[in-house]
PDB file of C-alpha atoms in Angstrom:
ATOM      1  CA  MET A   1     126.055 -59.707  10.628  1.00  0.00           C
ATOM      2  CA  THR A   2     123.834 -57.470   8.470  1.00  0.00           C
ATOM      3  CA  ILE A   3     124.916 -53.966   7.514  1.00  0.00           C
ATOM      4  CA  THR A   4     122.374 -51.317   8.475  1.00  0.00           C
ATOM      5  CA  GLU A   5     121.600 -48.545   6.029  1.00  0.00           C
ATOM      6  CA  ALA A   6     123.517 -46.018   8.197  1.00  0.00           C
ATOM      7  CA  GLN A   7     126.639 -48.181   7.932  1.00  0.00           C
ATOM      8  CA  LYS A   8     126.612 -48.537   4.129  1.00  0.00           C
ATOM      9  CA  LYS A   9     128.922 -46.205   2.285  1.00  0.00           C
ATOM     10  CA  LEU A  10     128.282 -44.541  -1.039  1.00  0.00           C
ATOM     11  CA  SER A  11     130.947 -45.337  -3.630  1.00  0.00           C
ATOM     12  CA  SER A  12     132.460 -42.527  -5.689  1.00  0.00           C
ATOM     13  CA  GLY A  13     132.779 -44.894  -8.533  1.00  0.00           C
ATOM     14  CA  CYS A  14     136.565 -44.507  -8.249  1.00  0.00           C
ATOM     15  CA  THR A  15     138.342 -47.282  -6.245  1.00  0.00           C
ATOM     16  CA  PRO A  16     141.357 -45.115  -5.294  1.00  0.00           C
ATOM     17  CA  ILE A  17     139.083 -42.336  -3.968  1.00  0.00           C
ATOM     18  CA  ASP A  18     136.969 -44.821  -2.037  1.00  0.00           C
ATOM     19  CA  ASP A  19     140.086 -46.453  -0.610  1.00  0.00           C
ATOM     20  CA  LEU A  20     141.491 -43.070   0.465  1.00  0.00           C
ATOM     21  CA  ILE A  21     138.357 -42.256   2.437  1.00  0.00           C
ATOM     22  CA  GLY A  22     137.795 -45.656   4.033  1.00  0.00           C
ATOM     23  CA  GLY A  23     135.541 -47.394   1.501  1.00  0.00           C
ATOM     24  CA  GLY A  24     133.253 -44.629   0.292  1.00  0.00           C
ATOM     25  CA  PHE A  25     131.290 -41.682   1.537  1.00  0.00           C
ATOM     26  CA  GLU A  26     129.456 -42.116   4.834  1.00  0.00           C
ATOM     27  CA  HIS A  27     125.683 -41.589   5.151  1.00  0.00           C
ATOM     28  CA  GLY A  28     124.269 -38.998   7.499  1.00  0.00           C
ATOM     29  CA  ILE A  29     127.215 -36.607   7.634  1.00  0.00           C
ATOM     30  CA  ILE A  30     128.413 -33.604   5.618  1.00  0.00           C
ATOM     31  CA  THR A  31     131.385 -34.096   3.408  1.00  0.00           C
ATOM     32  CA  GLU A  32     133.082 -31.159   1.704  1.00  0.00           C
ATOM     33  CA  ALA A  33     135.178 -31.543  -1.457  1.00  0.00           C
ATOM     34  CA  TYR A  34     137.305 -28.552  -2.263  1.00  0.00           C
ATOM     35  CA  GLY A  35     139.948 -27.630  -4.730  1.00  0.00           C
ATOM     36  CA  GLU A  36     140.926 -25.412  -7.613  1.00  0.00           C
ATOM     37  CA  ALA A  37     138.607 -24.770 -10.512  1.00  0.00           C
ATOM     38  CA  GLY A  38     138.799 -27.634 -12.901  1.00  0.00           C
ATOM     39  CA  SER A  39     139.986 -30.142 -10.391  1.00  0.00           C
ATOM     40  CA  GLY A  40     136.947 -32.510 -10.788  1.00  0.00           C
ATOM     41  CA  LYS A  41     134.710 -31.530  -7.878  1.00  0.00           C
ATOM     42  CA  THR A  42     131.598 -31.316 -10.082  1.00  0.00           C
ATOM     43  CA  ASN A  43     132.487 -34.524 -11.878  1.00  0.00           C
ATOM     44  CA  LEU A  44     132.768 -36.225  -8.415  1.00  0.00           C
ATOM     45  CA  ALA A  45     129.436 -34.812  -7.432  1.00  0.00           C
ATOM     46  CA  ILE A  46     127.746 -36.072 -10.603  1.00  0.00           C
ATOM     47  CA  GLN A  47     129.416 -39.500 -10.095  1.00  0.00           C
ATOM     48  CA  LEU A  48     128.089 -39.620  -6.509  1.00  0.00           C
ATOM     49  CA  ALA A  49     124.574 -38.736  -7.720  1.00  0.00           C
ATOM     50  CA  ILE A  50     124.784 -41.556 -10.287  1.00  0.00           C
ATOM     51  CA  SER A  51     126.081 -44.025  -7.664  1.00  0.00           C
ATOM     52  CA  CYS A  52     123.252 -43.047  -5.381  1.00  0.00           C
ATOM     53  CA  ALA A  53     120.684 -43.579  -8.180  1.00  0.00           C
ATOM     54  CA  LYS A  54     122.151 -46.940  -8.994  1.00  0.00           C
ATOM     55  CA  GLN A  55     121.483 -47.913  -5.335  1.00  0.00           C
ATOM     56  CA  GLY A  56     117.772 -47.161  -5.834  1.00  0.00           C
ATOM     57  CA  LYS A  57     117.899 -43.816  -3.960  1.00  0.00           C
ATOM     58  CA  LYS A  58     117.082 -40.283  -5.191  1.00  0.00           C
ATOM     59  CA  ALA A  59     119.668 -37.458  -5.132  1.00  0.00           C
ATOM     60  CA  ILE A  60     119.109 -33.772  -4.854  1.00  0.00           C
ATOM     61  CA  PHE A  61     121.586 -31.749  -6.779  1.00  0.00           C
ATOM     62  CA  ILE A  62     121.745 -27.988  -6.011  1.00  0.00           C
ATOM     63  CA  ASP A  63     124.073 -26.464  -8.634  1.00  0.00           C
ATOM     64  CA  THR A  64     124.775 -22.670  -8.494  1.00  0.00           C
ATOM     65  CA  GLU A  65     127.000 -22.757 -11.544  1.00  0.00           C
ATOM     66  CA  GLY A  66     124.534 -24.343 -13.989  1.00  0.00           C
ATOM     67  CA  PHE A  67     124.054 -28.118 -14.227  1.00  0.00           C
ATOM     68  CA  SER A  68     125.499 -29.666 -17.429  1.00  0.00           C
ATOM     69  CA  PRO A  69     123.215 -32.317 -18.860  1.00  0.00           C
ATOM     70  CA  ASP A  70     125.860 -33.147 -21.445  1.00  0.00           C
ATOM     71  CA  ARG A  71     128.426 -33.908 -18.733  1.00  0.00           C
ATOM     72  CA  PHE A  72     125.866 -35.970 -16.863  1.00  0.00           C
ATOM     73  CA  ARG A  73     125.212 -38.008 -20.014  1.00  0.00           C
ATOM     74  CA  GLN A  74     128.921 -38.546 -20.580  1.00  0.00           C
ATOM     75  CA  ILE A  75     129.392 -39.867 -17.061  1.00  0.00           C
ATOM     76  CA  ALA A  76     126.164 -41.858 -16.851  1.00  0.00           C
ATOM     77  CA  GLY A  77     126.547 -43.444 -20.233  1.00  0.00           C
ATOM     78  CA  ASN A  78     123.717 -45.587 -21.646  1.00  0.00           C
ATOM     79  CA  ASP A  79     121.785 -45.457 -18.328  1.00  0.00           C
ATOM     80  CA  ALA A  80     121.572 -41.592 -18.429  1.00  0.00           C
ATOM     81  CA  GLY A  81     117.857 -41.449 -19.186  1.00  0.00           C
ATOM     82  CA  GLU A  82     116.763 -43.822 -16.402  1.00  0.00           C
ATOM     83  CA  LEU A  83     119.243 -42.384 -13.820  1.00  0.00           C
ATOM     84  CA  ALA A  84     118.157 -38.846 -14.590  1.00  0.00           C
ATOM     85  CA  LYS A  85     114.681 -39.613 -13.325  1.00  0.00           C
ATOM     86  CA  THR A  86     116.063 -40.115  -9.849  1.00  0.00           C
ATOM     87  CA  ILE A  87     117.949 -36.854  -9.602  1.00  0.00           C
ATOM     88  CA  ILE A  88     116.212 -33.649  -8.503  1.00  0.00           C
ATOM     89  CA  ILE A  89     118.034 -30.649  -9.852  1.00  0.00           C
ATOM     90  CA  TYR A  90     117.832 -27.095  -8.523  1.00  0.00           C
ATOM     91  CA  GLU A  91     119.723 -24.231 -10.225  1.00  0.00           C
ATOM     92  CA  PRO A  92     119.456 -21.258  -7.903  1.00  0.00           C
ATOM     93  CA  THR A  93     120.683 -17.951  -9.359  1.00  0.00           C
ATOM     94  CA  ASP A  94     120.884 -15.967  -6.142  1.00  0.00           C
ATOM     95  CA  PHE A  95     121.109 -16.398  -2.387  1.00  0.00           C
ATOM     96  CA  GLN A  96     117.362 -16.296  -1.920  1.00  0.00           C
ATOM     97  CA  SER A  97     116.702 -19.127  -4.447  1.00  0.00           C
ATOM     98  CA  GLN A  98     119.594 -21.023  -2.964  1.00  0.00           C
ATOM     99  CA  TYR A  99     117.973 -20.688   0.458  1.00  0.00           C
ATOM    100  CA  THR A 100     114.590 -21.766  -1.024  1.00  0.00           C
ATOM    101  CA  ALA A 101     116.201 -24.830  -2.618  1.00  0.00           C
ATOM    102  CA  ILE A 102     117.769 -25.882   0.703  1.00  0.00           C
ATOM    103  CA  ARG A 103     114.438 -25.366   2.519  1.00  0.00           C
ATOM    104  CA  ASP A 104     112.725 -27.463  -0.174  1.00  0.00           C
ATOM    105  CA  CYS A 105     115.123 -30.228   0.689  1.00  0.00           C
ATOM    106  CA  GLU A 106     113.764 -30.362   4.226  1.00  0.00           C
ATOM    107  CA  LYS A 107     110.246 -30.688   2.865  1.00  0.00           C
ATOM    108  CA  ILE A 108     111.039 -33.604   0.494  1.00  0.00           C
ATOM    109  CA  MET A 109     113.440 -35.487   2.657  1.00  0.00           C
ATOM    110  CA  ASN A 110     112.415 -39.110   3.154  1.00  0.00           C
ATOM    111  CA  ARG A 111     113.870 -42.527   2.937  1.00  0.00           C
ATOM    112  CA  GLU A 112     114.069 -42.342  -0.867  1.00  0.00           C
ATOM    113  CA  ILE A 113     116.566 -39.465  -0.718  1.00  0.00           C
ATOM    114  CA  GLY A 114     120.085 -40.831  -0.360  1.00  0.00           C
ATOM    115  CA  LEU A 115     122.226 -37.745  -1.154  1.00  0.00           C
ATOM    116  CA  ILE A 116     122.092 -33.963  -1.194  1.00  0.00           C
ATOM    117  CA  ILE A 117     124.767 -32.189  -3.220  1.00  0.00           C
ATOM    118  CA  LEU A 118     125.419 -28.462  -3.062  1.00  0.00           C
ATOM    119  CA  ASP A 119     127.786 -27.552  -5.954  1.00  0.00           C
ATOM    120  CA  SER A 120     128.758 -23.959  -5.863  1.00  0.00           C
TER     121      SER A 120
END
């Protein structure tokens, strides 16, 4: 039996988290991660973008708090340069630019986009 793309799951890069949610994050649905400030939500989002990139897909990362290239490099390690080429980053500063970023996602969606992250 072959696994269709819709059935594959995106690994968080953390086995306990993947086990907790049934093997990884499902494609084609909205998943919300919430918690207190400093609980690791952004780190999880960056790890998911990296995991997506390692699967040969692009990720769109909309970050309303300011994307940290240093944190990305820490998580991505030696592959940071290559992986960064597959992540499209938006940093909206107000509701209008956030709306525009989300509308842009609709325009560029294709089979190469494997993940959209809205980190606010």
